[in-house]
mmCIF file of C-alpha atoms in Angstrom:
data_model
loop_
_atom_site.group_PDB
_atom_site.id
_atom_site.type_symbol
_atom_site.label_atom_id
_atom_site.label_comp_id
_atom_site.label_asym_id
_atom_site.label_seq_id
_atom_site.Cartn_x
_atom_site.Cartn_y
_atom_site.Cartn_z
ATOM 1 C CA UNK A 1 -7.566 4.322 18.467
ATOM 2 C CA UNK A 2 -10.215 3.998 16.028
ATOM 3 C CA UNK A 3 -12.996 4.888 18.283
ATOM 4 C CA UNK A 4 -16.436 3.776 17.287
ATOM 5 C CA UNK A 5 -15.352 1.528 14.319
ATOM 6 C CA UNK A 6 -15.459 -1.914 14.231
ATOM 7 C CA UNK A 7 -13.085 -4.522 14.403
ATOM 8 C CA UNK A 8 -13.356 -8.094 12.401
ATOM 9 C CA UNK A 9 -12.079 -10.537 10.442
ATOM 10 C CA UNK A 10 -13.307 -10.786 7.208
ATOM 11 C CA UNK A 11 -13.314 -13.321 3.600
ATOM 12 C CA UNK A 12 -10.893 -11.796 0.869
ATOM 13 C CA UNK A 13 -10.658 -14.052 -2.194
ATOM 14 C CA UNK A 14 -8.342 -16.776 -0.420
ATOM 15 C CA UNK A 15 -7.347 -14.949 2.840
ATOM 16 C CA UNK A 16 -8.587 -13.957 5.568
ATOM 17 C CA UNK A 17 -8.410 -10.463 6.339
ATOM 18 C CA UNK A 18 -8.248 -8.514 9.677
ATOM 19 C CA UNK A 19 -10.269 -5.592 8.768
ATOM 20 C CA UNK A 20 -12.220 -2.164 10.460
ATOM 21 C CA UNK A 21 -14.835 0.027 9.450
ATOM 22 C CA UNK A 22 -16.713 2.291 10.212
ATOM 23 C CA UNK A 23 -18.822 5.623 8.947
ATOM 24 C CA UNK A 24 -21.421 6.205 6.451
ATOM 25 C CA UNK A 25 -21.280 7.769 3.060
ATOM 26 C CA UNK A 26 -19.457 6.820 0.306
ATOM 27 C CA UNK A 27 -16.765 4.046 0.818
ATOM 28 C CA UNK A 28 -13.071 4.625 0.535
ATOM 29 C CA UNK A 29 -10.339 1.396 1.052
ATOM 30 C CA UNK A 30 -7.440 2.778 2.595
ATOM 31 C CA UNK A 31 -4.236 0.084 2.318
ATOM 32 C CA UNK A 32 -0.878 0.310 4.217
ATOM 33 C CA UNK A 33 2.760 -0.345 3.198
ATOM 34 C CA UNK A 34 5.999 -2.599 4.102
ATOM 35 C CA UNK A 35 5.868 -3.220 7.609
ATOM 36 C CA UNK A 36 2.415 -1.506 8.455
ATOM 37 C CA UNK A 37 -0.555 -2.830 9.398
ATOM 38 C CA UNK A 38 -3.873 -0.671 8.806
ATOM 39 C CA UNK A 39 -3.386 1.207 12.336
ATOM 40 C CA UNK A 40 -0.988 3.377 10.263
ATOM 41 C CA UNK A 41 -4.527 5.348 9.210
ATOM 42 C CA UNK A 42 -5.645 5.822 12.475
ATOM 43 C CA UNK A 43 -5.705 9.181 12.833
ATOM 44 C CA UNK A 44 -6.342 9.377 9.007
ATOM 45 C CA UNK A 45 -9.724 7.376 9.282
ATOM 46 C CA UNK A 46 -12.026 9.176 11.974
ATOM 47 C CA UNK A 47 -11.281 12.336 9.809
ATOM 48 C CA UNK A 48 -12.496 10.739 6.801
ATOM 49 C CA UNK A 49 -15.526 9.347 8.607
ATOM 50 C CA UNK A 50 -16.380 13.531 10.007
ATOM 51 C CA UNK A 51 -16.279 14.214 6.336
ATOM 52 C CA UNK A 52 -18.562 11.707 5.614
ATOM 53 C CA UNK A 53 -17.079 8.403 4.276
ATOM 54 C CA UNK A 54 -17.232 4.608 4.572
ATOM 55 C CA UNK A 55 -13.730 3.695 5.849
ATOM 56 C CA UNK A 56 -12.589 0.439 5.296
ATOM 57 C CA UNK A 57 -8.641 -0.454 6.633
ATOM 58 C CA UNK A 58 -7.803 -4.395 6.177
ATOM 59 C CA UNK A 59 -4.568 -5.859 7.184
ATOM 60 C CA UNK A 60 -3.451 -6.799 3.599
ATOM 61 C CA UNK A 61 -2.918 -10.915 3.033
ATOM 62 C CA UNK A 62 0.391 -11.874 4.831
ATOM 63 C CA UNK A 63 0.692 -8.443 6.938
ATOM 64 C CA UNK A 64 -0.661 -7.994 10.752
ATOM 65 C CA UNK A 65 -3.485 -10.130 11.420
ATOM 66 C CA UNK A 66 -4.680 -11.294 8.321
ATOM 67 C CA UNK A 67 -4.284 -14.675 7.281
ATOM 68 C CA UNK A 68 -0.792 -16.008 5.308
ATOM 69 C CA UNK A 69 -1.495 -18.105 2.700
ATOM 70 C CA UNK A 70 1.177 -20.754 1.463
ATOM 71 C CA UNK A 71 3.415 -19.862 -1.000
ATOM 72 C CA UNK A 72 4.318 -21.000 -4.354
ATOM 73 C CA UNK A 73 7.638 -20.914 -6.617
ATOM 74 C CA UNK A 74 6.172 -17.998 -8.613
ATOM 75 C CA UNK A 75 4.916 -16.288 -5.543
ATOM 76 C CA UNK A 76 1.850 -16.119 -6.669
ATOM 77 C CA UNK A 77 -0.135 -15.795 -3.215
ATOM 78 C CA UNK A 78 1.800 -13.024 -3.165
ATOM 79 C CA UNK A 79 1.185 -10.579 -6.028
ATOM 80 C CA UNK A 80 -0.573 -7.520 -6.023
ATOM 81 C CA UNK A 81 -3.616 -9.183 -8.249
ATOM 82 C CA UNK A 82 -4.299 -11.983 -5.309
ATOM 83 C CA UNK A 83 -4.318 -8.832 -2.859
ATOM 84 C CA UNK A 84 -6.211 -6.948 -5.017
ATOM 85 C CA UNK A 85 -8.620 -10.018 -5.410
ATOM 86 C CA UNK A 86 -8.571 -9.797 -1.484
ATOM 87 C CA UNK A 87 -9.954 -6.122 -1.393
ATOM 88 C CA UNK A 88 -12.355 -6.928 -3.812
ATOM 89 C CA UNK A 89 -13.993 -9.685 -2.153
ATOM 90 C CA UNK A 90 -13.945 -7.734 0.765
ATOM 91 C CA UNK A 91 -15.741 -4.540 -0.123
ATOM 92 C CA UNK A 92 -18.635 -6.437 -1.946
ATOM 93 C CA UNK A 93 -18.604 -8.528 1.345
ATOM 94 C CA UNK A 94 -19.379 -5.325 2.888
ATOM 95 C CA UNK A 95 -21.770 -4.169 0.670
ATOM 96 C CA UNK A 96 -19.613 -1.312 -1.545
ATOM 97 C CA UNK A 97 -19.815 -2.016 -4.965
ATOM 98 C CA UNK A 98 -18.172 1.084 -6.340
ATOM 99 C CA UNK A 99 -15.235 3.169 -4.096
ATOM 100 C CA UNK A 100 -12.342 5.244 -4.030
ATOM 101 C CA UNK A 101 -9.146 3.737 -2.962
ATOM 102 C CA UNK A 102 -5.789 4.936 -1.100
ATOM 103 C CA UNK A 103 -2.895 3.131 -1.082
ATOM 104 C CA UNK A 104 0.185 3.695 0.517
ATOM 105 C CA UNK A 105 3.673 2.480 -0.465
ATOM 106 C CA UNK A 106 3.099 -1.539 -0.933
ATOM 107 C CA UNK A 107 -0.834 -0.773 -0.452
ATOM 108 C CA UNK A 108 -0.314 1.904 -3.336
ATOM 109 C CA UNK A 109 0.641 -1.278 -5.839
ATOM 110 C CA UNK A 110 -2.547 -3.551 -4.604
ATOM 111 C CA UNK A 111 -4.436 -0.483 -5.178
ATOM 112 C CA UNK A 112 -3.460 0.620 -9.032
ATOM 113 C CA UNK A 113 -3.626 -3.666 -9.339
ATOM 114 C CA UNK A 114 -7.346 -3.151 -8.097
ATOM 115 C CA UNK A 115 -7.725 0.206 -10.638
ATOM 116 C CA UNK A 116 -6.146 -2.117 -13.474
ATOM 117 C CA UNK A 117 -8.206 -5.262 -12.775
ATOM 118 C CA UNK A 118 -11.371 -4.220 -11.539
ATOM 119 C CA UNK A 119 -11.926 -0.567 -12.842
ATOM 120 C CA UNK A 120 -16.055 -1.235 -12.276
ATOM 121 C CA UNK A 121 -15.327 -1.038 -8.772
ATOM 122 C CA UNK A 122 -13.012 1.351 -8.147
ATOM 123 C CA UNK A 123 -14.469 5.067 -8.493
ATOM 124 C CA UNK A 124 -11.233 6.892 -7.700
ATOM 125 C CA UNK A 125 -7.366 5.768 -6.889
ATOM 126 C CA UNK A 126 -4.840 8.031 -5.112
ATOM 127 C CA UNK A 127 -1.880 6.774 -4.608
ATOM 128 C CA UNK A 128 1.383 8.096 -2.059
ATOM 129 C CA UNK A 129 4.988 7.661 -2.603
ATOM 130 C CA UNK A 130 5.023 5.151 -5.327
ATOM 131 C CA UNK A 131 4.620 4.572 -9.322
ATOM 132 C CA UNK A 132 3.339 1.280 -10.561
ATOM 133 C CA UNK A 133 5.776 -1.444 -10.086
ATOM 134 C CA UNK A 134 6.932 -2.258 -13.240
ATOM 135 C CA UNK A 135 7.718 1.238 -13.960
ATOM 136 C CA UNK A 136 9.830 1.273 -11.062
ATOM 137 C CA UNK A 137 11.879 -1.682 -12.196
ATOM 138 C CA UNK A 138 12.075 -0.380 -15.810
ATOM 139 C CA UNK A 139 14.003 2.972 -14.758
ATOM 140 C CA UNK A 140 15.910 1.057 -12.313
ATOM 141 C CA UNK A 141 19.421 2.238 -12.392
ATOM 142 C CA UNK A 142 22.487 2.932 -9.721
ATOM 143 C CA UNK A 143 20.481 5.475 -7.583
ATOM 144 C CA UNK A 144 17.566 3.756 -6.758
ATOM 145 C CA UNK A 145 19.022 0.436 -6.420
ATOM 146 C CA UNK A 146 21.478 2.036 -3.847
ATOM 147 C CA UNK A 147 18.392 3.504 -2.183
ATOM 148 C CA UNK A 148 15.888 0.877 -2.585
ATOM 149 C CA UNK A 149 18.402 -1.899 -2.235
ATOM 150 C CA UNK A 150 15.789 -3.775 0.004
ATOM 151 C CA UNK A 151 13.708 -4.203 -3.461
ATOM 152 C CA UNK A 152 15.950 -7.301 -3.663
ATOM 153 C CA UNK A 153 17.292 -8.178 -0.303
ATOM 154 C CA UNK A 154 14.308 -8.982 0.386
ATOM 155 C CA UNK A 155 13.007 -10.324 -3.026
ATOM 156 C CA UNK A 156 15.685 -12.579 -3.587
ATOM 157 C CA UNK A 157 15.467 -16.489 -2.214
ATOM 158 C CA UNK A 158 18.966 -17.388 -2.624
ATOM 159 C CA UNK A 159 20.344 -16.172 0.470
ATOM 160 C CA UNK A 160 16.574 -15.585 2.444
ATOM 161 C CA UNK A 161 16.282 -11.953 4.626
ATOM 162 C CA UNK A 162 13.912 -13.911 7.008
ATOM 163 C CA UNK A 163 17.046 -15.461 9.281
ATOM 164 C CA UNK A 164 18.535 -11.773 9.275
ATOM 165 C CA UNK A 165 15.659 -10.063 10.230
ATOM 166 C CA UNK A 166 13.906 -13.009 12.669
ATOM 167 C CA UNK A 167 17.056 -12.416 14.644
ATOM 168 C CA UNK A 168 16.475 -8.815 15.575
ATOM 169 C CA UNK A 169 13.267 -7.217 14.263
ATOM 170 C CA UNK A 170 13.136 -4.145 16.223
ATOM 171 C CA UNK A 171 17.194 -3.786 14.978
ATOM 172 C CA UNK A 172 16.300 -4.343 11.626
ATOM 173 C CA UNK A 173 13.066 -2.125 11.414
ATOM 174 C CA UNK A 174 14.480 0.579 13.713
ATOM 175 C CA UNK A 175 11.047 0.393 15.574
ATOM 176 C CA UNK A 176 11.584 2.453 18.821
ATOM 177 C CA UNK A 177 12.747 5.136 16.519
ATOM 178 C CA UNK A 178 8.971 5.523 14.749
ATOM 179 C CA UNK A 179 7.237 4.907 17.782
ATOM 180 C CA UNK A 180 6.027 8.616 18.725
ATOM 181 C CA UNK A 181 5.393 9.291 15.500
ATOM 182 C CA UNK A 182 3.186 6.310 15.212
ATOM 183 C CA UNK A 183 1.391 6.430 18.623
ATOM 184 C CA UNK A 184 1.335 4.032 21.004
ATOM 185 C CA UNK A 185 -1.216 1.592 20.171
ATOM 186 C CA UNK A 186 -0.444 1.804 16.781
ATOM 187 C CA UNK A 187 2.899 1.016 17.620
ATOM 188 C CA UNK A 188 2.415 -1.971 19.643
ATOM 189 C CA UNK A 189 0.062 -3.624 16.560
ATOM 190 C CA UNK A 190 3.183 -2.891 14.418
ATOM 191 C CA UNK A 191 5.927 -4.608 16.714
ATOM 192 C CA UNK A 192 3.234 -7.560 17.400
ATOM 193 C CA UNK A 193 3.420 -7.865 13.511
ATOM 194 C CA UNK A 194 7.297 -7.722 12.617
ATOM 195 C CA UNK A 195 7.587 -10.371 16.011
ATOM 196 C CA UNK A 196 5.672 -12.794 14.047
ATOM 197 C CA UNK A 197 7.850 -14.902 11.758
ATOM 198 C CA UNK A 198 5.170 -16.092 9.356
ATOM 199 C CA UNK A 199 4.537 -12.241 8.937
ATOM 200 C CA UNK A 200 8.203 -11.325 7.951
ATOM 201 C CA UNK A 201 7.997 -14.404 5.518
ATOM 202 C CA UNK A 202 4.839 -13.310 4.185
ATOM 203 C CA UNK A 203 6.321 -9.401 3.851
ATOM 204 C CA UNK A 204 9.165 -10.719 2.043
ATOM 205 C CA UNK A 205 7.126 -13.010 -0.304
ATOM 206 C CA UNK A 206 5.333 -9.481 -1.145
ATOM 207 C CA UNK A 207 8.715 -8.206 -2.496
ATOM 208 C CA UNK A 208 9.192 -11.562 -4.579
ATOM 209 C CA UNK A 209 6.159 -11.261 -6.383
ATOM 210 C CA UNK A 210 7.124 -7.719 -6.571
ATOM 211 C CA UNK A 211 10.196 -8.916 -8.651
ATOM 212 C CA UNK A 212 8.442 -11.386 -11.150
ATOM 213 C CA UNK A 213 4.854 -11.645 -11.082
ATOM 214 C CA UNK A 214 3.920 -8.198 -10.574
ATOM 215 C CA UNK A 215 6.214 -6.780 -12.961
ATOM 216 C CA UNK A 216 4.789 -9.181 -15.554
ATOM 217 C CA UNK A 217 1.452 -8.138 -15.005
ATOM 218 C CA UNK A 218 2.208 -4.781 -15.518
ATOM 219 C CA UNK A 219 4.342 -4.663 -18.227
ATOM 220 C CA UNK A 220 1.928 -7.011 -19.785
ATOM 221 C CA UNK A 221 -0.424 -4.243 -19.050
ATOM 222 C CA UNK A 222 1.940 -1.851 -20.695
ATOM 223 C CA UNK A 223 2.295 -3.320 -23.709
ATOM 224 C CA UNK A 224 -1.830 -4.149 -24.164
ATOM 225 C CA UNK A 225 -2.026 -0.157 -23.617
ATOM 226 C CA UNK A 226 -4.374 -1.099 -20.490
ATOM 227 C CA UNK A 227 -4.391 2.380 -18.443
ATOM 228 C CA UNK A 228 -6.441 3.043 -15.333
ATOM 229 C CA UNK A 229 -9.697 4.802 -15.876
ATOM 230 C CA UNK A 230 -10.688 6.563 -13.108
ATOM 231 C CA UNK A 231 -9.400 9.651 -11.931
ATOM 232 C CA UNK A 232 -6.242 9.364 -10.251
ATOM 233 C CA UNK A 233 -4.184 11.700 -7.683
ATOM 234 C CA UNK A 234 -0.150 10.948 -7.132
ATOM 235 C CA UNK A 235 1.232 12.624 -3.459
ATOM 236 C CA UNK A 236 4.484 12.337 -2.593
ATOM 237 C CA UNK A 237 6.162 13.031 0.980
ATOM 238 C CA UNK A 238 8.356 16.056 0.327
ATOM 239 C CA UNK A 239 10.779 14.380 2.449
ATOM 240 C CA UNK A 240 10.992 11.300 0.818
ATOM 241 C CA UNK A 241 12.999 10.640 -2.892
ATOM 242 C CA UNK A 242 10.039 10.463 -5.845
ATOM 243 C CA UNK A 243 11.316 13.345 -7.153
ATOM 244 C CA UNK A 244 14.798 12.470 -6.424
ATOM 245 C CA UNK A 245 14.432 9.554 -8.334
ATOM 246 C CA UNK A 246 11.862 10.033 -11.006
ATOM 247 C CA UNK A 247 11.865 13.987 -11.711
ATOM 248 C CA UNK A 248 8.321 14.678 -12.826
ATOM 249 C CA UNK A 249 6.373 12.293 -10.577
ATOM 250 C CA UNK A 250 2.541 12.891 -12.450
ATOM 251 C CA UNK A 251 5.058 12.653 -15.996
ATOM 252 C CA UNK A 252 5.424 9.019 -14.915
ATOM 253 C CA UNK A 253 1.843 8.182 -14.231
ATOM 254 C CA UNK A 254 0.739 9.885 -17.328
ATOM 255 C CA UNK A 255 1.227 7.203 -19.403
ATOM 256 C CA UNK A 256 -0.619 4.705 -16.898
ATOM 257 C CA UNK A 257 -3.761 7.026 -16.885
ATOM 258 C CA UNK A 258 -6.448 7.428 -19.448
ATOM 259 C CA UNK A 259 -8.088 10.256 -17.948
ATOM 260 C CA UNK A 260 -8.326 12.678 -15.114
ATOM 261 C CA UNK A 261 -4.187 12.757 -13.232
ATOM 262 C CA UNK A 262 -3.431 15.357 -10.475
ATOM 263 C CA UNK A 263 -1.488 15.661 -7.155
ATOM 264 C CA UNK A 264 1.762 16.823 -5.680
ATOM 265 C CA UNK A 265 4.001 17.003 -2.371
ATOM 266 C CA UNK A 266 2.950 17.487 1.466
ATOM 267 C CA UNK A 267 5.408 18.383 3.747
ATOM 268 C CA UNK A 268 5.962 15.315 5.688
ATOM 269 C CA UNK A 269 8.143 12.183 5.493
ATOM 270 C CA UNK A 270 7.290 8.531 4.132
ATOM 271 C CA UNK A 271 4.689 7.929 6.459
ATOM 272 C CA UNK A 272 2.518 10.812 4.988
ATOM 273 C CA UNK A 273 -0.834 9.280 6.933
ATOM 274 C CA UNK A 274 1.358 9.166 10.166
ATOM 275 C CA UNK A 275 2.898 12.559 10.076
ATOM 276 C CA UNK A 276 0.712 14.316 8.102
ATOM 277 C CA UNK A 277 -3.074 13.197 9.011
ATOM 278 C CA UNK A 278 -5.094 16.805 8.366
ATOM 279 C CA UNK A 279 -2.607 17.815 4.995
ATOM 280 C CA UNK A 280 -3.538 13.873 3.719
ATOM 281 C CA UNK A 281 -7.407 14.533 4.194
ATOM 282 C CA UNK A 282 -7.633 17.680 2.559
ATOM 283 C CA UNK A 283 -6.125 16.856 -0.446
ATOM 284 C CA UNK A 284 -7.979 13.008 -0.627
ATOM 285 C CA UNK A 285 -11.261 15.091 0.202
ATOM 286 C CA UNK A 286 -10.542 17.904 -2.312
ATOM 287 C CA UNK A 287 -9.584 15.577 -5.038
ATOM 288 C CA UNK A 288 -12.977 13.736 -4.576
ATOM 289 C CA UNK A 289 -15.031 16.722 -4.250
ATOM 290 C CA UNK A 290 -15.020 18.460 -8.050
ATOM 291 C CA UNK A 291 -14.816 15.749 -10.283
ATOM 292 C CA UNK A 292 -16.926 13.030 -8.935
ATOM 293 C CA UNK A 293 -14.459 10.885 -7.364
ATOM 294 C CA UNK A 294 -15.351 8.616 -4.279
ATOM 295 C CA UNK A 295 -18.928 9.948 -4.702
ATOM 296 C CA UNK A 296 -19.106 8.949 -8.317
#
């Protein structure tokens, strides 16, 4: 798994990050989901390196091997700015001032954060199986809080998910089920992570922030008229629910995107880099290709 990249530990911007890397060419930041760690892109990352990229795949703050900050009442260490901040301070650690970035589910949030916040840096985003945050919450209605009812299981502090899923992780996660799909190393890294209770605190502290802080940020963007600047691509897993919940998935981002918006389905499920590694590449290396993207 990852052959010929290399494996660290790195400074984010108040965590420390367990990163690789590896390649040459232009740099691309590729960030997991809810439970992943950044083996998820293993067989996503050498491709990307053949094609000529940078790859760079931390363990975001509070997930697999990075470091878990304490928490405040606002959740602060939490939101999807602080991880962005994170990523930041890690790429110009590295050396890449300007790159494209892929995020993935929770990753998919840090990255349109990192688009919002820092749009110097980031030449392209492309985002799978998500919409920004706050839009999420603002359509929320019957359906997707039936179907995304973990939103606030785990976001809420009043009765804590920790205790319930501390008690049986592989139970709660369904792990063995996802374990050929994942590969076996890949697998093991995962069930190290969701065995470690400051890591399940940490994951659910993610969805808090996801509840308050994030959604303020964004809808503070929102009403400023802040969009991302760089082109963007939306995919979405065709067996997965974007379009079961939101219709016209790029119709959503359009009015978070001041320029350049494309993108559409690949047959897979939710774990698109997973399931779907050669599909994923070709449309991240064909969206960078004609318009500038990770190269501008």
């Amino acid at each position: 798994m990852f052959d010929a990249f290399t494996l660290t530990r790195r400074e984010g911007d108040g965590a420390r990050l367990r990163v690789r890397y590896g390649g040459g060419g232009p740099a691309v930041l590729l960030l997991h989901g809810h439970p992943r760690t950044h083996a998820t892109w293993h067989r996503v990352a050498p491709l990307l390196v053949a094609a000529g990229h940078t790859v760079v795949c931390p363990d975001l703050r509070g997930y697999g091997g990075s470091s878990k900050p304490p928490t405040d009442p606002e959740h602060r260490p939490y939101s999807k700015r602080a991880m962005a901040g994170d990523c930041l301070a890690l790429m110009r650690g590295l050396g890449h001032e300007r790159f494209a970035v892929v995020g993935h589910d929770r990753g998919a949030y840090v990255a349109t954060r990192l688009a919002l916040d820092h749009p110097e840096a980031v030449s392209a985003l492309s985002v799978l199986d998500a919409v920004p945050i706050g839009e999420a919450l603002r359509r929320c209605d019957a359906t997707f809080a039936a179907r995304w009812w973990h939103w606030f299981f785990l976001g809420q502090t009043a009765k804590p998910a920790e205790r319930v899923i501390n008690a049986d992780p592989d139970a709660w996660y369904k792990a063995a089920e996802q374990a050929q799909q994942m590969g076996a190393e890949a697998y093991e890294d995962y069930r190290r992570a969701i065995h470690d209770p400051a890591t399940v605190h940490a994951m659910c502290e993610d969805y808090r922030a996801g509840l308050g802080v994030d959604r303020e940020h964004d809808d503070a963007d929102r009403e400023a008229g802040r969009r991302v600047a760089c082109p963007v691509q939306v995919l979405w897993a065709t067996r997965d629910d974007m379009v079961d919940l939101y219709g016209d998935v790029l119709g959503v981002w359009r009015e978070w995107v001041s320029g350049r918006l494309e993108g559409g389905p690949i047959e897979s499920g939710h774990h698109i880099a997973e399931e779907a590694p050669e599909e994923l590449v070709r449309a991240l290396c064909g969206f960078w290709r004609p318009g500038g993207g990770a190269r501008a």
